[in-house]
Amino acid sequence: MTPLLQVEGLSHYYGERAACLDISFDLAPGEVLGIVGESGSGKTSLLNCLSARLRPSAGRILYRSASGEILDVYGLSEAKRRWLARTEWGVVQQNPRDGLRMTVSAGANVGERLMAIGARHYGEIRASAESWLERVEIDRNRIDDLPLTFSGGMLQRLQIARNLISHPRLVFMDEPTGGLDVSVQARLLDLLQRLVTDLGLAAVIVTHDLAVARLLAHRLMVMRQGRVVETGLTDQLLDDPHHPYTQLLVSSVLHP
Amino acid sequence: MTGLTGYNFAYLDEQTKRMIRRSILKAVAIPGYQAPFGSREMPLPYGWGTGGIQVTASIIGADDCLKVIDQGADDTTNAVSIRRFFARTAGIRTTTRTRDATIIQTRHRIPETPLRAGQILVYQVPIPEPLRWLEPRDSETRKMHALSDYGVMHVKLYEDIARFGRISTSYDYPVLVDDRYLMRPSPIPKFDNPKMDRSPALQLFGAGREKRIYAVPPWTPVKSLDFDDFPFEPQSWDQCCSLCGSGVSFLDEVVIDDQGGRMFVCSDTDYCQDQRQEALT
């Protein structure tokens, strides 16, 4: 199968310091790739480069669009890159407040992408927003409430709905369960797992939580100091880690 | 009236006028685009029409006839002062009649009397950037204009409908100029928006503090943003003007006593007077 995303020799430097070094991988359609590693290992920088929000210092990213065209993400014009990012892609940020407009209602947040790609029928936008709120388990009658009045878990679900409304094919998630308590995390993970399977989404998920990685990801990439030290199928990698750092990572998890 | 000595014609020096005219030409060439210019210190505070005055000073000639309105009225402090300012520094003729004026500087209104080809309408603009309250970064709003990335403006209108059941924005209503640039028409009521569309007069917008000039050339299409199922609607009143009886003009509500008495009168004083004159004859 031709890959959806091809990453070739991607590096990013902040001045002299390398955030990620010479990273290459392919992502198949419908595949969920987990990127794990301790904080400071370059996970988020890598994700920002992948999701067209941070131009990498070297390397290139090829994306196969819905029309079958192979696009060099950073070779595109900015207008096309923005269009891609709001139609075929989604970005779920660690802090939902960064990914939402906190001063407009939940409905406007969810409907924004539709308006940005040209929807001009209020009733249809609203109906669409309502059905997406329902799909992420937010009550329909909260549609006109400001996100300020939402709990942390609801905000994260709202952010997910805002991204999925345009039916993206590829979603980037940065610690989607960060900062949530465990029961809320569990529900969010259930929801994500269901959405990813139902919609056949491909996803790149950055996390430091191996439990999240095991539940969601088909394949894992372990990062340390900007480099990928080990990759493999999730179960394989977590149950039989080869690299000493992966072994350390796996053995650091507490089992209550 | 004779001009003051010691001042250049119309207050600004010729170099400044040339610089402003270049910006105006650029603005006219790209309808709705905010062209930067080097705004000068003017002898009045920002927010009182420094942008409008600079534009007027750059385009006014000795044979022009100037009308200045503030909230539709010719006789408010700001309108009177600016008219007198040009009468003294340029020695030009001034008028309160829309028909007679070649240049009309305005704040908050477009005259009710239809403008004709050859007239120039100069708007005083406090904040030129329509995306300002939605996107605080100027680098980003400029990029959004460059890419026609205007979806977020509809988020604001959506929010209006979600909260109030209709688009409640009643002034400074966003428009799309020539199907390309999103523009803030300065704080005119949305009642006046349709008058901007394909107007035979040249419309110039000057923002002194923000140092921007933009323009709508004659006959340019200007479309007010809306939704298919919530179309743009100008304000309407169930009263007529208490003075002239006009049922088609923009009305101001005026409190007349402390018993809750109020009346509705035309905000355009010149138009109101014309209507009354006509009724008499």
Tab-separated table of C-alpha atoms in Angstrom, chain B residues 57-280:
chain	number	residue	atom	x	y	z
B	57	ALA	CA	-5.826	67.972	2.722
B	58	SER	CA	-3.987	65.931	0.084
B	59	ILE	CA	-6.781	65.880	-2.473
B	60	ILE	CA	-8.406	69.265	-1.985
B	61	GLY	CA	-7.889	71.970	-4.622
B	62	ALA	CA	-8.649	75.692	-4.676
B	63	ASP	CA	-11.916	75.207	-6.589
B	64	ASP	CA	-13.264	72.413	-4.380
B	65	CYS	CA	-16.287	72.796	-2.171
B	66	LEU	CA	-16.099	70.915	1.123
B	67	LYS	CA	-18.850	69.460	3.298
B	68	VAL	CA	-18.055	67.822	6.642
B	69	ILE	CA	-20.517	65.682	8.566
B	70	ASP	CA	-20.308	64.060	11.951
B	71	GLN	CA	-23.009	61.479	12.753
B	72	GLY	CA	-24.896	62.810	9.745
B	73	ALA	CA	-25.038	66.367	11.092
B	74	ASP	CA	-23.319	69.433	9.674
B	75	ASP	CA	-23.568	71.445	12.859
B	76	THR	CA	-21.743	69.351	15.466
B	77	THR	CA	-18.451	70.518	16.976
B	78	ASN	CA	-16.205	68.217	14.996
B	79	ALA	CA	-17.891	68.958	11.663
B	80	VAL	CA	-17.859	72.719	12.239
B	81	SER	CA	-14.209	72.743	13.348
B	82	ILE	CA	-12.925	70.677	10.442
B	83	ARG	CA	-14.905	72.761	7.929
B	84	ARG	CA	-13.496	75.946	9.427
B	85	PHE	CA	-9.999	74.455	9.510
B	86	PHE	CA	-10.017	74.015	5.737
B	87	ALA	CA	-11.754	77.307	5.114
B	88	ARG	CA	-8.911	79.018	6.977
B	89	THR	CA	-5.909	76.986	5.802
B	90	ALA	CA	-7.004	76.520	2.190
B	91	GLY	CA	-9.429	79.389	1.666
B	92	ILE	CA	-11.836	77.038	-0.104
B	93	ARG	CA	-15.613	77.180	-0.254
B	94	THR	CA	-17.560	75.100	2.245
B	95	THR	CA	-21.132	73.970	2.188
B	96	THR	CA	-23.619	71.930	4.160
B	97	ARG	CA	-25.452	70.814	1.029
B	98	THR	CA	-24.556	67.333	-0.219
B	99	ARG	CA	-25.463	68.274	-3.802
B	100	ASP	CA	-23.038	71.217	-3.922
B	101	ALA	CA	-20.031	69.526	-2.350
B	102	THR	CA	-17.166	68.059	-4.362
B	103	ILE	CA	-15.511	66.539	-1.295
B	104	ILE	CA	-17.442	65.248	1.708
B	105	GLN	CA	-15.519	64.273	4.812
B	106	THR	CA	-17.603	62.052	7.037
B	107	ARG	CA	-17.686	60.279	10.334
B	108	HIS	CA	-20.355	57.620	11.010
B	109	ARG	CA	-22.670	58.267	8.022
B	110	ILE	CA	-23.053	58.330	4.273
B	111	PRO	CA	-25.400	61.163	3.182
B	112	GLU	CA	-28.968	60.157	2.295
B	113	THR	CA	-28.878	62.203	-0.928
B	114	PRO	CA	-27.395	59.870	-3.550
B	115	LEU	CA	-23.816	60.794	-4.442
B	116	ARG	CA	-22.886	61.488	-8.040
B	117	ALA	CA	-19.865	60.739	-10.171
B	118	GLY	CA	-17.051	63.186	-9.489
B	119	GLN	CA	-17.753	63.532	-5.770
B	120	ILE	CA	-15.290	62.125	-3.237
B	121	LEU	CA	-16.365	60.755	0.111
B	122	VAL	CA	-13.601	60.753	2.763
B	123	TYR	CA	-14.171	58.558	5.823
B	124	GLN	CA	-12.487	58.984	9.183
B	125	VAL	CA	-11.476	55.510	10.349
B	126	PRO	CA	-10.578	54.593	13.932
B	127	ILE	CA	-9.515	50.947	13.357
B	128	PRO	CA	-8.960	49.855	9.774
B	129	GLU	CA	-8.313	46.147	10.364
B	130	PRO	CA	-11.543	44.088	10.160
B	131	LEU	CA	-9.871	41.032	11.673
B	132	ARG	CA	-8.411	42.881	14.639
B	133	TRP	CA	-10.654	41.510	17.389
B	134	LEU	CA	-10.373	37.989	16.051
B	135	GLU	CA	-6.629	37.919	15.458
B	136	PRO	CA	-4.396	40.191	17.526
B	137	ARG	CA	-1.178	39.645	15.512
B	138	ASP	CA	-0.709	42.115	12.665
B	139	SER	CA	1.706	39.798	10.852
B	140	GLU	CA	-1.039	37.177	10.846
B	141	THR	CA	-3.885	39.471	9.719
B	142	ARG	CA	-1.753	40.682	6.808
B	143	LYS	CA	-1.148	37.068	5.840
B	144	MET	CA	-4.860	36.368	6.099
B	145	HIS	CA	-5.587	39.254	3.718
B	146	ALA	CA	-2.896	38.055	1.326
B	147	LEU	CA	-4.404	34.553	1.263
B	148	SER	CA	-8.080	35.705	1.387
B	149	ASP	CA	-8.318	33.595	4.517
B	150	TYR	CA	-11.518	35.166	5.851
B	151	GLY	CA	-13.466	32.233	7.316
B	152	VAL	CA	-12.964	33.503	10.842
B	153	MET	CA	-15.058	36.610	10.100
B	154	HIS	CA	-18.065	34.336	9.712
B	155	VAL	CA	-17.309	32.876	13.141
B	156	LYS	CA	-18.155	36.298	14.523
B	157	LEU	CA	-21.419	36.482	12.588
B	158	TYR	CA	-22.238	32.899	13.642
B	159	GLU	CA	-21.689	33.927	17.240
B	160	ASP	CA	-24.084	36.865	16.769
B	161	ILE	CA	-26.849	34.598	15.525
B	162	ALA	CA	-26.197	31.965	18.194
B	163	ARG	CA	-26.523	34.603	20.913
B	164	PHE	CA	-29.161	36.974	19.604
B	165	GLY	CA	-30.998	35.023	16.924
B	166	ARG	CA	-29.878	37.427	14.209
B	167	ILE	CA	-26.714	39.170	13.041
B	168	SER	CA	-26.638	41.860	15.689
B	169	THR	CA	-23.595	43.737	14.367
B	170	SER	CA	-25.214	47.060	13.543
B	171	TYR	CA	-22.324	49.314	12.599
B	172	ASP	CA	-18.860	48.799	11.126
B	173	TYR	CA	-20.416	45.810	9.401
B	174	PRO	CA	-17.724	43.835	7.499
B	175	VAL	CA	-17.839	43.944	3.708
B	176	LEU	CA	-16.010	42.223	0.890
B	177	VAL	CA	-14.727	44.700	-1.703
B	178	ASP	CA	-14.614	43.612	-5.330
B	179	ASP	CA	-14.840	39.967	-4.210
B	180	ARG	CA	-11.335	40.150	-2.823
B	181	TYR	CA	-10.475	42.234	0.240
B	182	LEU	CA	-12.330	42.152	3.523
B	183	MET	CA	-12.883	45.730	4.658
B	184	ARG	CA	-14.145	47.621	7.671
B	185	PRO	CA	-16.355	50.420	6.401
B	186	SER	CA	-15.521	52.561	9.492
B	187	PRO	CA	-18.297	52.897	12.078
B	188	ILE	CA	-21.130	53.706	9.672
B	189	PRO	CA	-24.435	51.974	10.484
B	190	LYS	CA	-25.102	48.903	8.388
B	191	PHE	CA	-28.048	50.909	7.033
B	192	ASP	CA	-25.461	52.714	4.883
B	193	ASN	CA	-23.670	49.592	3.627
B	194	PRO	CA	-25.823	49.198	0.480
B	195	LYS	CA	-24.934	52.790	-0.497
B	196	MET	CA	-21.272	51.776	-0.808
B	197	ASP	CA	-22.060	49.147	-3.412
B	198	ARG	CA	-21.336	50.399	-6.937
B	199	SER	CA	-21.410	53.997	-5.758
B	200	PRO	CA	-20.637	56.509	-8.528
B	201	ALA	CA	-18.497	58.509	-6.061
B	202	LEU	CA	-14.921	57.708	-5.060
B	203	GLN	CA	-14.686	56.568	-1.440
B	204	LEU	CA	-11.444	57.088	0.489
B	205	PHE	CA	-10.763	55.881	4.036
B	206	GLY	CA	-8.069	57.408	6.237
B	207	ALA	CA	-6.904	56.005	9.565
B	208	GLY	CA	-4.459	58.473	11.140
B	209	ARG	CA	-3.407	56.593	14.237
B	210	GLU	CA	-3.080	53.250	12.457
B	211	LYS	CA	-1.433	54.911	9.439
B	212	ARG	CA	-3.528	53.209	6.779
B	213	ILE	CA	-5.440	54.424	3.730
B	214	TYR	CA	-7.862	52.305	1.755
B	215	ALA	CA	-10.347	53.007	-0.979
B	216	VAL	CA	-13.404	51.904	-2.900
B	217	PRO	CA	-13.181	53.256	-6.455
B	218	PRO	CA	-16.413	54.294	-8.224
B	219	TRP	CA	-18.732	51.486	-9.326
B	220	THR	CA	-16.872	48.834	-7.298
B	221	PRO	CA	-19.043	46.009	-5.941
B	222	VAL	CA	-19.163	45.997	-2.142
B	223	LYS	CA	-20.863	43.021	-0.531
B	224	SER	CA	-21.881	42.786	3.110
B	225	LEU	CA	-21.018	39.394	4.596
B	226	ASP	CA	-23.895	37.161	5.629
B	227	PHE	CA	-25.211	33.600	5.722
B	228	ASP	CA	-27.472	32.070	3.085
B	229	ASP	CA	-30.234	31.557	5.628
B	230	PHE	CA	-29.532	34.824	7.517
B	231	PRO	CA	-29.135	37.373	4.735
B	232	PHE	CA	-27.803	40.878	5.336
B	233	GLU	CA	-30.542	43.236	6.512
B	234	PRO	CA	-30.200	46.975	7.062
B	235	GLN	CA	-31.938	48.556	10.054
B	236	SER	CA	-35.524	49.763	9.697
B	237	TRP	CA	-37.862	51.807	11.871
B	238	ASP	CA	-41.625	51.739	12.348
B	239	GLN	CA	-41.620	55.555	12.778
B	240	CYS	CA	-41.045	58.322	10.282
B	241	CYS	CA	-38.901	61.414	10.931
B	242	SER	CA	-40.869	63.737	13.245
B	243	LEU	CA	-39.577	66.820	11.443
B	244	CYS	CA	-39.700	66.012	7.741
B	245	GLY	CA	-41.787	62.843	7.717
B	246	SER	CA	-39.248	60.834	5.737
B	247	GLY	CA	-39.771	57.087	6.011
B	248	VAL	CA	-36.602	56.040	4.231
B	249	SER	CA	-33.790	57.805	6.086
B	250	PHE	CA	-31.647	56.727	9.049
B	251	LEU	CA	-33.343	57.949	12.240
B	252	ASP	CA	-31.817	59.072	15.544
B	253	GLU	CA	-33.792	58.615	18.724
B	254	VAL	CA	-33.759	61.871	20.686
B	255	VAL	CA	-34.869	62.162	24.304
B	256	ILE	CA	-36.854	65.396	24.635
B	257	ASP	CA	-37.871	65.595	28.286
B	258	ASP	CA	-37.496	63.735	31.574
B	259	GLN	CA	-40.958	62.151	31.283
B	260	GLY	CA	-39.781	59.457	28.875
B	261	GLY	CA	-40.730	61.548	25.857
B	262	ARG	CA	-38.700	60.877	22.731
B	263	MET	CA	-38.780	61.596	19.050
B	264	PHE	CA	-37.185	60.134	15.965
B	265	VAL	CA	-35.458	62.515	13.579
B	266	CYS	CA	-33.269	62.150	10.495
B	267	SER	CA	-29.597	61.868	11.400
B	268	ASP	CA	-28.738	63.575	8.079
B	269	THR	CA	-29.564	67.230	8.821
B	270	ASP	CA	-29.083	68.433	5.257
B	271	TYR	CA	-31.443	65.789	3.889
B	272	CYS	CA	-34.033	66.582	6.571
B	273	GLN	CA	-33.935	70.273	5.717
B	274	ASP	CA	-34.325	69.531	2.000
B	275	GLN	CA	-37.360	67.387	2.679
B	276	ARG	CA	-38.985	70.132	4.744
B	277	GLN	CA	-38.213	72.755	2.100
B	278	GLU	CA	-39.796	70.583	-0.559
B	279	ALA	CA	-42.902	70.074	1.555
B	280	LEU	CA	-43.270	73.868	1.883
